[in-house]
Tab-separated table of C-alpha atoms in Angstrom:
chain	number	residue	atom	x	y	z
A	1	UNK	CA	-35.912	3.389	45.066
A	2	UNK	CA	-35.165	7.297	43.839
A	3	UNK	CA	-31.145	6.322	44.802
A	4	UNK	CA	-31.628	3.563	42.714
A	5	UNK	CA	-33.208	5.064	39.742
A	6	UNK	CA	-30.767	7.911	40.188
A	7	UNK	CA	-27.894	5.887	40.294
A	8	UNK	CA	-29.013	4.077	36.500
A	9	UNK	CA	-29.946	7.012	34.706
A	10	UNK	CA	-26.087	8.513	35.799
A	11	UNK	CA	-24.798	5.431	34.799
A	12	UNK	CA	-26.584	5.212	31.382
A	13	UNK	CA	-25.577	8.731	31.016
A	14	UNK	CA	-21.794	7.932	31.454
A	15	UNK	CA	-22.339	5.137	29.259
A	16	UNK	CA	-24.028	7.534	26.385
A	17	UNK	CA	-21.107	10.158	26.652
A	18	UNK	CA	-18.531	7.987	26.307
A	19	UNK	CA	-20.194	6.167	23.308
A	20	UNK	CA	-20.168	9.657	21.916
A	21	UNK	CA	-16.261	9.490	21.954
A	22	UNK	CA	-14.742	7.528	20.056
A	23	UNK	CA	-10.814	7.047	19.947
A	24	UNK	CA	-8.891	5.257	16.877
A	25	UNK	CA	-5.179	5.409	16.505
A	26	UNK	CA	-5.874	6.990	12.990
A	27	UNK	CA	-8.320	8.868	11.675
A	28	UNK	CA	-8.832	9.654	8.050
A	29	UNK	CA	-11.316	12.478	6.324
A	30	UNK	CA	-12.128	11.670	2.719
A	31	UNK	CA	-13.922	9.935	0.136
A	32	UNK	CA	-11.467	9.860	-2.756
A	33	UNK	CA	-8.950	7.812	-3.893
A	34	UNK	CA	-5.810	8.670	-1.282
A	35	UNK	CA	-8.070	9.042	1.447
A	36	UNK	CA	-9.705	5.128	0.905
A	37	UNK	CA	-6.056	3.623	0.706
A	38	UNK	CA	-5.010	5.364	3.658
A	39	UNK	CA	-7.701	3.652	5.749
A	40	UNK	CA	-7.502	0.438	4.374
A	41	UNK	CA	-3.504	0.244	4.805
A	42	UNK	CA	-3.682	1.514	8.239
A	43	UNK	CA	-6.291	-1.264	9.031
A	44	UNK	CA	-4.342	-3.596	7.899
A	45	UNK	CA	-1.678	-2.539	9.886
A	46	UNK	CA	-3.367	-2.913	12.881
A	47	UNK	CA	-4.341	-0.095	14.200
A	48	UNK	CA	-7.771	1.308	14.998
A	49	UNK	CA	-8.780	3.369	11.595
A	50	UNK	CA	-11.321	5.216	11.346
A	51	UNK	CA	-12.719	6.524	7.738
A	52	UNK	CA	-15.062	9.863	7.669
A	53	UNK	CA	-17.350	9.957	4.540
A	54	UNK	CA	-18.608	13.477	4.803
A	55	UNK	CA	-21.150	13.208	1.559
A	56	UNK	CA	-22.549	10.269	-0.030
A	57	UNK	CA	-20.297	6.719	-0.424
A	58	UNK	CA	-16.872	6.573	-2.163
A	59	UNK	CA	-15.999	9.081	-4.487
A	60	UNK	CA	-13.156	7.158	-6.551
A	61	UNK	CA	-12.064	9.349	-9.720
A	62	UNK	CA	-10.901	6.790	-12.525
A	63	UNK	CA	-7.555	5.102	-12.013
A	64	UNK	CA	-4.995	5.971	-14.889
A	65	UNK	CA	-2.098	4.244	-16.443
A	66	UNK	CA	0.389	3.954	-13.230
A	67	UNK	CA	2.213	0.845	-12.036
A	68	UNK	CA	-0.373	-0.470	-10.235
A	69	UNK	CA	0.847	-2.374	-6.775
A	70	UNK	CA	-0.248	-2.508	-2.899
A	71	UNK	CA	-4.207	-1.362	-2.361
A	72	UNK	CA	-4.733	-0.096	-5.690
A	73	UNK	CA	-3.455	-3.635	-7.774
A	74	UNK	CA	-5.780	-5.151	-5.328
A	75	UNK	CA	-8.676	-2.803	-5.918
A	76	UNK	CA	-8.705	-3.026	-9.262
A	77	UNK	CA	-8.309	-7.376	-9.111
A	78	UNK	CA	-11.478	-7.127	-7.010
A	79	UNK	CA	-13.517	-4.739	-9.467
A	80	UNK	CA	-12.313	-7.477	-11.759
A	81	UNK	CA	-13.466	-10.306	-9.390
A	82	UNK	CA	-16.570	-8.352	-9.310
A	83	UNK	CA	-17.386	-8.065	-12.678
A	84	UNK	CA	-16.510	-11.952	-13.167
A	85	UNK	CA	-13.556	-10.388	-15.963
A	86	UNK	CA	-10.407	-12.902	-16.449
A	87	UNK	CA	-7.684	-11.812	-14.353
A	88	UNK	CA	-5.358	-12.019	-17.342
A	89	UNK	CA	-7.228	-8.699	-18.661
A	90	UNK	CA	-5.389	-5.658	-18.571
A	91	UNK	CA	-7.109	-2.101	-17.850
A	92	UNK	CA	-10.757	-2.554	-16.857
A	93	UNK	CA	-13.363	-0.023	-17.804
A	94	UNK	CA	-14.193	2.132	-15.158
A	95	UNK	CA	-17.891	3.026	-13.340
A	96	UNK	CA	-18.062	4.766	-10.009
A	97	UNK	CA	-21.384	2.603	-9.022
A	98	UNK	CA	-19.049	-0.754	-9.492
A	99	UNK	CA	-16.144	0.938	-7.858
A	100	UNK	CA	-18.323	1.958	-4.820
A	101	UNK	CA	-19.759	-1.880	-4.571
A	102	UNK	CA	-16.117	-2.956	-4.608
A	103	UNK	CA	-15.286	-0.822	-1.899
A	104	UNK	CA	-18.101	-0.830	0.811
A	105	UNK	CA	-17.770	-4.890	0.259
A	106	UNK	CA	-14.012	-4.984	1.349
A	107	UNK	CA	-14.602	-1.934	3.693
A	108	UNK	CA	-16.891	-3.755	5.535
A	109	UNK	CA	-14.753	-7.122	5.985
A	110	UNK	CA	-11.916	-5.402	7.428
A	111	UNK	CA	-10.574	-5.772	10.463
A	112	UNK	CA	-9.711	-2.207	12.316
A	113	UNK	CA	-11.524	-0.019	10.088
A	114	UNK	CA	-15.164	1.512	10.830
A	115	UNK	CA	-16.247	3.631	7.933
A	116	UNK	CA	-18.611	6.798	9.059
A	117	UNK	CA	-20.999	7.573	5.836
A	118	UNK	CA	-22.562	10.862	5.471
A	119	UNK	CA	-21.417	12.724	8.632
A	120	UNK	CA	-19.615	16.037	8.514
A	121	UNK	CA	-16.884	17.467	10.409
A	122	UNK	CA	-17.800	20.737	12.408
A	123	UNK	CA	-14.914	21.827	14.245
A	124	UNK	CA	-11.128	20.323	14.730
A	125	UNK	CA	-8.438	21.297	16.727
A	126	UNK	CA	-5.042	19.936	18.685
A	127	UNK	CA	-5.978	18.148	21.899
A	128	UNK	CA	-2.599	17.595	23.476
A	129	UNK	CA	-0.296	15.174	21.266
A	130	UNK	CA	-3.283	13.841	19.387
A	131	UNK	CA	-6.430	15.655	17.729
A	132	UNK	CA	-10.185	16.309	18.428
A	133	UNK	CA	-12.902	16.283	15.694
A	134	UNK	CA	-16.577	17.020	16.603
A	135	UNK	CA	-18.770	15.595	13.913
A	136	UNK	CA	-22.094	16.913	13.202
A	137	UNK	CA	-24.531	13.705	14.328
A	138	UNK	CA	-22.901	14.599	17.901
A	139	UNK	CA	-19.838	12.033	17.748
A	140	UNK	CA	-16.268	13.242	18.775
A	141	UNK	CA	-13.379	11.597	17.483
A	142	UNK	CA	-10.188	12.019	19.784
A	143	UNK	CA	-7.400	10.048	17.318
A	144	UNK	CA	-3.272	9.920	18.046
A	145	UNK	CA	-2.825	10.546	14.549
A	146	UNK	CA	-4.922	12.075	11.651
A	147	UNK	CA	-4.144	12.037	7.820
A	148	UNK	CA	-5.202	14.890	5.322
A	149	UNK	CA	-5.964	14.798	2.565
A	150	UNK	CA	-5.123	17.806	1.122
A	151	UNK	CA	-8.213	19.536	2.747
A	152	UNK	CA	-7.871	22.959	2.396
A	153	UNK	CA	-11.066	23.191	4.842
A	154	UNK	CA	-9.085	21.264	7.359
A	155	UNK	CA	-6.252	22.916	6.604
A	156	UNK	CA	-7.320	26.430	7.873
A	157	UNK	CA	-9.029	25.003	10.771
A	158	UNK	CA	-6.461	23.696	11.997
A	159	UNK	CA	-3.611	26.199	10.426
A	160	UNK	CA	-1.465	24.480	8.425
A	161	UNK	CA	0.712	26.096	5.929
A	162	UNK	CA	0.994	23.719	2.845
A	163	UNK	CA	2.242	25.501	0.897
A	164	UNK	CA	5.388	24.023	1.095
A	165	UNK	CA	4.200	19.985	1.158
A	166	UNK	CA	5.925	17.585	-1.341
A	167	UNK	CA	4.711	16.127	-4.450
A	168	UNK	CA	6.172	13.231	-6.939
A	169	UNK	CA	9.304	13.595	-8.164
A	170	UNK	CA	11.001	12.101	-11.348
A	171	UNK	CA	13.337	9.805	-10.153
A	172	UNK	CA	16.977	9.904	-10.621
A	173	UNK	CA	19.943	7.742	-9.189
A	174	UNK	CA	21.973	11.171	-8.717
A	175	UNK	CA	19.768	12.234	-5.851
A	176	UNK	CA	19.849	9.483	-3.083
A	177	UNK	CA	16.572	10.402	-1.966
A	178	UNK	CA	15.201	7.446	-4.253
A	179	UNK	CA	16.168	5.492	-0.754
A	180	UNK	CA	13.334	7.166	1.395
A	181	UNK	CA	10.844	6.118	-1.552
A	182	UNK	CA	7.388	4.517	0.039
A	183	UNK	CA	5.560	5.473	-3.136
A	184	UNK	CA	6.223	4.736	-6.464
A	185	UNK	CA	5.083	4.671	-10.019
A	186	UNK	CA	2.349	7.169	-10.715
A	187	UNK	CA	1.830	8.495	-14.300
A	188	UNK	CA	2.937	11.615	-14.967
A	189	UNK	CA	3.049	13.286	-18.552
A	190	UNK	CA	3.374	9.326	-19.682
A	191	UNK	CA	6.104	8.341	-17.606
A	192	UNK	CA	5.610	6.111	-14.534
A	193	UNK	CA	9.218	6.455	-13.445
A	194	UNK	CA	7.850	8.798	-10.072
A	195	UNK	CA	8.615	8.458	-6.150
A	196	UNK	CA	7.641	9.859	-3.469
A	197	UNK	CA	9.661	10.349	-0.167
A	198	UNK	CA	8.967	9.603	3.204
A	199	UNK	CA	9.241	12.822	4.764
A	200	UNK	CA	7.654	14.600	2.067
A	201	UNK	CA	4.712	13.326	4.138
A	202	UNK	CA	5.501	14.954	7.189
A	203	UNK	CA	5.750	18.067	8.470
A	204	UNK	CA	8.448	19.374	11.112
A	205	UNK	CA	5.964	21.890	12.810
A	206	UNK	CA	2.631	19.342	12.541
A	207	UNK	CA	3.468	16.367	15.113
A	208	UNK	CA	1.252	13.443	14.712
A	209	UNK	CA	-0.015	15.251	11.120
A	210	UNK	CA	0.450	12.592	7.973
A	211	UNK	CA	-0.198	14.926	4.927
A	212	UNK	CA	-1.153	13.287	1.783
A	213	UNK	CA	-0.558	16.281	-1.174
A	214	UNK	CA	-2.216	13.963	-4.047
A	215	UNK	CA	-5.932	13.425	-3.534
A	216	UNK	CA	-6.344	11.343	-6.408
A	217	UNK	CA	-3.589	8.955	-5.722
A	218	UNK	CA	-3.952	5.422	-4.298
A	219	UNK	CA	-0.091	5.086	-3.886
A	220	UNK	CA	0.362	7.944	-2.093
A	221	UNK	CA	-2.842	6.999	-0.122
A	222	UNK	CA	-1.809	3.786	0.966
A	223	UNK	CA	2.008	4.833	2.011
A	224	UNK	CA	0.158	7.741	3.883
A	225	UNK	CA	-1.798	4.967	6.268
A	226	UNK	CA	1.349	3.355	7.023
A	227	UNK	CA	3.426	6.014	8.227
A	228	UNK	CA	0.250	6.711	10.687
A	229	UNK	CA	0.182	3.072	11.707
A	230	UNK	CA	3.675	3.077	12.247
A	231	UNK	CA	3.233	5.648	14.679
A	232	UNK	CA	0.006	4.699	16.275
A	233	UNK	CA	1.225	0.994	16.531
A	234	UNK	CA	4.147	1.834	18.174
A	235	UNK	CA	2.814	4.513	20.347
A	236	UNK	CA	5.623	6.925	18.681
A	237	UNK	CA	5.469	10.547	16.891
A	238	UNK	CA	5.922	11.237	13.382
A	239	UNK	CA	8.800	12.880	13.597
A	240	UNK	CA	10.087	9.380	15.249
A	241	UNK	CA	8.952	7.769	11.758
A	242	UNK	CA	11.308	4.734	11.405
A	243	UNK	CA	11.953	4.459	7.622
A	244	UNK	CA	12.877	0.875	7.102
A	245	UNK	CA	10.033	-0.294	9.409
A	246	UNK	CA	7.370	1.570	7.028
A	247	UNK	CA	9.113	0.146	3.833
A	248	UNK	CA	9.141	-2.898	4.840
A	249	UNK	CA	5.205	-3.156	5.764
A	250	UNK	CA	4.321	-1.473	2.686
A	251	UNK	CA	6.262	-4.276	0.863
A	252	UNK	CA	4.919	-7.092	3.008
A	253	UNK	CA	1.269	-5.408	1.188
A	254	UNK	CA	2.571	-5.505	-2.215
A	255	UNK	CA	3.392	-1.924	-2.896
A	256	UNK	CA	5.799	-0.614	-5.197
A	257	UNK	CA	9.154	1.141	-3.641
A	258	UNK	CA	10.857	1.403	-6.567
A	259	UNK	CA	9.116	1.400	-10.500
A	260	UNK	CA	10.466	-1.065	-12.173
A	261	UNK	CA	8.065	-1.865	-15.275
A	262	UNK	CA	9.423	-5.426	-15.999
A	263	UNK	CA	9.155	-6.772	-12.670
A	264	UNK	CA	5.372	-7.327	-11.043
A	265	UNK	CA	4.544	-8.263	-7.666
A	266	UNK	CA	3.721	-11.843	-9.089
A	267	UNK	CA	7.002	-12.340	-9.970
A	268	UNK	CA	8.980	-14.608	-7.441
A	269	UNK	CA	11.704	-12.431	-7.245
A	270	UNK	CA	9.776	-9.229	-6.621
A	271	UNK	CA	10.633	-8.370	-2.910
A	272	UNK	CA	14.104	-8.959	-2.885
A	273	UNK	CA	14.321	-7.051	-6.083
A	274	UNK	CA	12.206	-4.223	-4.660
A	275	UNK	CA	14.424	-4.436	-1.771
A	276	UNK	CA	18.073	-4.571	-2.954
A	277	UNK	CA	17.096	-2.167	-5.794
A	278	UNK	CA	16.271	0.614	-3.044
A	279	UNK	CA	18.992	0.629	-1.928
A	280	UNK	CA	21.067	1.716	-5.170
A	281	UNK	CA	23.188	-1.710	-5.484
A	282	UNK	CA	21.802	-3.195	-8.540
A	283	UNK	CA	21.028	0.190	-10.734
A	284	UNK	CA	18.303	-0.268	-13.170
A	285	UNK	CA	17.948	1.235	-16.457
A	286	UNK	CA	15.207	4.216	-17.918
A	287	UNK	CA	14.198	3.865	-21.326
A	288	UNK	CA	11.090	6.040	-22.657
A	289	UNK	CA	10.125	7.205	-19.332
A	290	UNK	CA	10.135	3.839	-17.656
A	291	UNK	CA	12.496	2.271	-15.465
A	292	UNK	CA	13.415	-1.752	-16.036
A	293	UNK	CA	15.792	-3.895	-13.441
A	294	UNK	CA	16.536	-6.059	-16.593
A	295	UNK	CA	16.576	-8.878	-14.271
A	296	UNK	CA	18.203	-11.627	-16.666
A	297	UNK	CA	21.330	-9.190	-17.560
A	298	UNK	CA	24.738	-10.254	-16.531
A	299	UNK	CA	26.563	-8.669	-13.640
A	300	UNK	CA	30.144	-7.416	-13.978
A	301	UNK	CA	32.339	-6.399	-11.404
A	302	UNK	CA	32.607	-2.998	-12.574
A	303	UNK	CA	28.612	-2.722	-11.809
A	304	UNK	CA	28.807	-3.148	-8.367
A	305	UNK	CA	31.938	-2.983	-7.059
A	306	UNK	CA	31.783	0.623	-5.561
A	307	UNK	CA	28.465	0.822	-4.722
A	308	UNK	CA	28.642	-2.276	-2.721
A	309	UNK	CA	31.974	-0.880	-1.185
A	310	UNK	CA	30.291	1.950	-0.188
A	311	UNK	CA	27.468	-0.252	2.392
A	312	UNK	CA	30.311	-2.593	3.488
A	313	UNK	CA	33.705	-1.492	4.880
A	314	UNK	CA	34.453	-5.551	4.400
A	315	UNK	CA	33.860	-5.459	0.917
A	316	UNK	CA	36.876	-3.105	0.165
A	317	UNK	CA	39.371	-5.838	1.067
A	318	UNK	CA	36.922	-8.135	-0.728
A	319	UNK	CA	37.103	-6.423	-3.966
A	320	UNK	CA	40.803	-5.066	-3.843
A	321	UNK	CA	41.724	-8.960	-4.288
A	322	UNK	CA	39.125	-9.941	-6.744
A	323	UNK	CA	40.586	-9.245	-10.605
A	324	UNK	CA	38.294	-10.824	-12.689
A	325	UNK	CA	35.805	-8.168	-14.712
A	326	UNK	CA	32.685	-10.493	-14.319
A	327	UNK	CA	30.812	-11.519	-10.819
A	328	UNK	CA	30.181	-15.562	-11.439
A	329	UNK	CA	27.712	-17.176	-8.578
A	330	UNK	CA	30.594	-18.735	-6.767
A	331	UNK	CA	32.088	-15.334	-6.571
A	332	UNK	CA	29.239	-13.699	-5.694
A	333	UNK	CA	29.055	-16.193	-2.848
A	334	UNK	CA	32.512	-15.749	-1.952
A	335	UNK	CA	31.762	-12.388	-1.306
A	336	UNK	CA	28.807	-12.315	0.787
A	337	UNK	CA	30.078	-15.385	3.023
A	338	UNK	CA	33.307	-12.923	3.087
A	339	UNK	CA	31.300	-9.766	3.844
A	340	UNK	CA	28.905	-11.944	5.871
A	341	UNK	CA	31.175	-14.270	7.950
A	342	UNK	CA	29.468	-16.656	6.687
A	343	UNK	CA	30.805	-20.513	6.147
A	344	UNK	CA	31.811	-20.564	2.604
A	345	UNK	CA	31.355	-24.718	1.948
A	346	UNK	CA	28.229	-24.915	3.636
A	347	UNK	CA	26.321	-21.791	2.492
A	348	UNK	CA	26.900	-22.729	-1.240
A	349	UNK	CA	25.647	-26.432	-1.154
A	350	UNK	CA	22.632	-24.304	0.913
A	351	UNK	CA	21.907	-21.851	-2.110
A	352	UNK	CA	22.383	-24.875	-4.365
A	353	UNK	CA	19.439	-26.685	-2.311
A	354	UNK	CA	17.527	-23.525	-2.741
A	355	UNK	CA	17.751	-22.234	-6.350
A	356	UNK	CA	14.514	-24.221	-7.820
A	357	UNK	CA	12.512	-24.512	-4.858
A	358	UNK	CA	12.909	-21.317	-2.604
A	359	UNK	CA	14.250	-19.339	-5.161
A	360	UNK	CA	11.626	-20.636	-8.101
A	361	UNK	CA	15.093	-19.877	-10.337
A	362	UNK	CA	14.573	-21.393	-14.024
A	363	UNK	CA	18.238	-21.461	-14.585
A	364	UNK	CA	20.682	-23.896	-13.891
A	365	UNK	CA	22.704	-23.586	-10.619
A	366	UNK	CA	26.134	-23.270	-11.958
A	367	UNK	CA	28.862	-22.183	-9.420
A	368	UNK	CA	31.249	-20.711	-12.387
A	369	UNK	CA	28.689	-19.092	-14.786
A	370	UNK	CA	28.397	-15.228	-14.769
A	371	UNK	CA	25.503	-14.218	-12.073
A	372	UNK	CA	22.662	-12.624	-13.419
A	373	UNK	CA	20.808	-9.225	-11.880
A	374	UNK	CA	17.876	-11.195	-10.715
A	375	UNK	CA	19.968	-14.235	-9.366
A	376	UNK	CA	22.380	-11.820	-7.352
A	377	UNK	CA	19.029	-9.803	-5.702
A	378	UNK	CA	17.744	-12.626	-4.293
A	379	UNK	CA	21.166	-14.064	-2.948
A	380	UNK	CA	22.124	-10.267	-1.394
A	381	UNK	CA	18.623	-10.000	0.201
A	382	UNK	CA	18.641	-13.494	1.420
A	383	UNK	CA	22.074	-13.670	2.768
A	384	UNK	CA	23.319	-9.751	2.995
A	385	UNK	CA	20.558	-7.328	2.518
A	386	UNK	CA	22.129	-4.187	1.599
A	387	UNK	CA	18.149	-2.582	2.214
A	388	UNK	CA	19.296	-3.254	6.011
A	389	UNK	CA	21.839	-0.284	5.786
A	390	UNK	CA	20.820	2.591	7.318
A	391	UNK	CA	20.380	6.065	5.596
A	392	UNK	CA	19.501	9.414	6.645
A	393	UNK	CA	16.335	11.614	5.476
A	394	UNK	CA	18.437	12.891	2.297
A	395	UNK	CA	19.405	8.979	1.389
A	396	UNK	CA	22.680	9.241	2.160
A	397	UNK	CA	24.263	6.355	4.368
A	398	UNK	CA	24.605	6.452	7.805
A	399	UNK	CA	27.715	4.407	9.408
């Protein structure tokens, strides 16, 4: 009977410990703005997230002017939702009480994510590849990869220097780092024409570290959480961060890469505009600080006929035999079946077939009419996605 007895209370004791530790692929320490998108996108990424409130709920600071997409667009539809407000009205008055319903509500229905409310930290340190955390209501959290959140707490705990981390920059098509974008479109000094690089997220010394420099920002939040996933999905490091991969998940959720004002993720045409126009071969236009595809303007040869030269040796011969000064849809076809090896005959009556339905296209299909910016988008990414090319961690393409 004593072996017996002896043998349950180990067992229950094993049992206890290990409830004590508790091991997510990502682990998050915040209440703000950054911190809350970071979860929620690495939860939806699927990946074990865990969120640590350290004092009281949420703590969301009011969301400004930027071009809303990804978690924040759909934050601020649910406060919307919540507050039974048309969805056609633009910027919603702002409470922290409604913005901290809004939250624990779509917290809670998540899949991956377990939120830990009014817990603190007490010590943190390395713990081989991955991290330890001991919390003070006796939990330890043993995660592959943590995000901070600018925590200058955390920071000396676990001594990191960031004092050299990124921050937004104003974009510009003479520094090809615009290609590494997974944030964009945060207000600064009125303008929302900002990005934020990939690797301004991680640091070469801090394996396994995802450093989020902009507390306040949902954008910078969300592509935060999917760098971690990335890694924790795939079982890989940081510093094995596949760029492409990320951009493409953070599209698939309806976040900006690039900040084009006159195209929102409602529009049919978004992703392959989003995804064409990172990689430089359609260059939009800034006016006043913002930056517009001007989707409906007509392409001429002397728009892309370098740029696209430069992501396709195939295109040289292509263009060297082309002389006309405008790109028509036929030619544009011409081209991509050319570039593409692609069956010239069949693929147009198949973009024909497509241009109301898959397309949602309002204009005619008209093989000798000049092609417009939004037409040719959706025919590169459909048929020859120049987003597919590969670049290095300065934007520059790698062949």
């Amino acid at each position: 009977m004593k072996k017996y007895l002896f043998i349950i209370s180990v067992f229950f004791l094993s049992f206890e410990l290990s409830a004590q530790t508790v091991k997510p692929d990502v682990f998050v320490i915040g209440n703000g703005n950054a911190a809350v998108a970071a979860a929620i996108q690495a939860a939806q990424s699927n990946v074990k997230t865990v969120l640590l409130l350290q004092a009281g709920g949420f703590d969301i600071e009011p969301i400004g002017k930027d071009l809303h997409s990804g978690v924040q667009a759909a934050f601020l539809n649910k406060i919307k939702k919540f507050k039974q407000l048309n969805d056609s009205i633009g910027e919603v008055q702002f409470d922290k009480q409604t913005a901290n319903q809004v939250l624990l509500q779509w917290t809670d229905s998540i899949k991956n994510l377990t939120v830990i409310k009014n817990v603190q930290w007490v010590k943190a340190d390395r713990s081989g590849k991955g991290w330890v955390f001991k919390l003070s209501d006796g939990k330890t959290i043993r995660p592959e990869i943590f995000v901070n959140v600018a925590d200058q707490k955390l920071n000396a705990a676990l001594k990191i220097d960031a004092s050299m981390v990124g921050t937004w920059q104003k974009f510009s098509y003479e520094n090809p780092i615009y290609k590494t974008n997974i944030a964009a479109g945060k207000q600064i000094n009125g303008s929302t024409n900002t990005i934020f690089s990939l690797y301004q997220l991680l640091m070469p010394t801090q394996e396994n570290l995802v450093y989020v420099s902009d507390p306040t920002s949902m954008l910078m939040g969300q592509a935060g959480g999917a760098v971690a996933a990335f890694a924790g999905f795939f079982d890989k490091r940081t510093s094995e961060s596949n760029l492409k991969k990320i951009q493409g998940e953070l599209i698939a959720f309806n976040s900006n890469l690039m900040p084009f004002v006159d195209v929102g993720i409602k529009d049919a045409s978004w992703k392959a505009i989003q995804m064409v126009g990172i990689s430089g071969v359609i260059k939009a236009e800034e006016t006043n600080g913002k930056l517009l595809f001007n989707g409906e303007k007509l392409v001429s040869t002397a728009d892309i006929k370098q740029v696209v030269k430069d992501h396709y040796y195939k295109a040289q011969i292509w263009f060297d035999d082309y002389k006309s000064d405008v790109i028509t849809i036929g030619a544009a076809l011409d081209m991509i079946c050319y570039v593409g090896n692609k069956a010239p005959e069949s693929t147009l009556k198949e973009v024909e077939k497509k241009w109301k339905t898959t397309y949602a296209f309002t204009s005619k299909f008209e093989a000798e009419r000049q092609i417009s910016r939004r037409e040719l988008a959706v025919l590169l990414q459909d048929y020859m996605p120049p987003f597919n090319v590969t670049v290095d961690k300065t934007g520059k393409i790698i062949r």
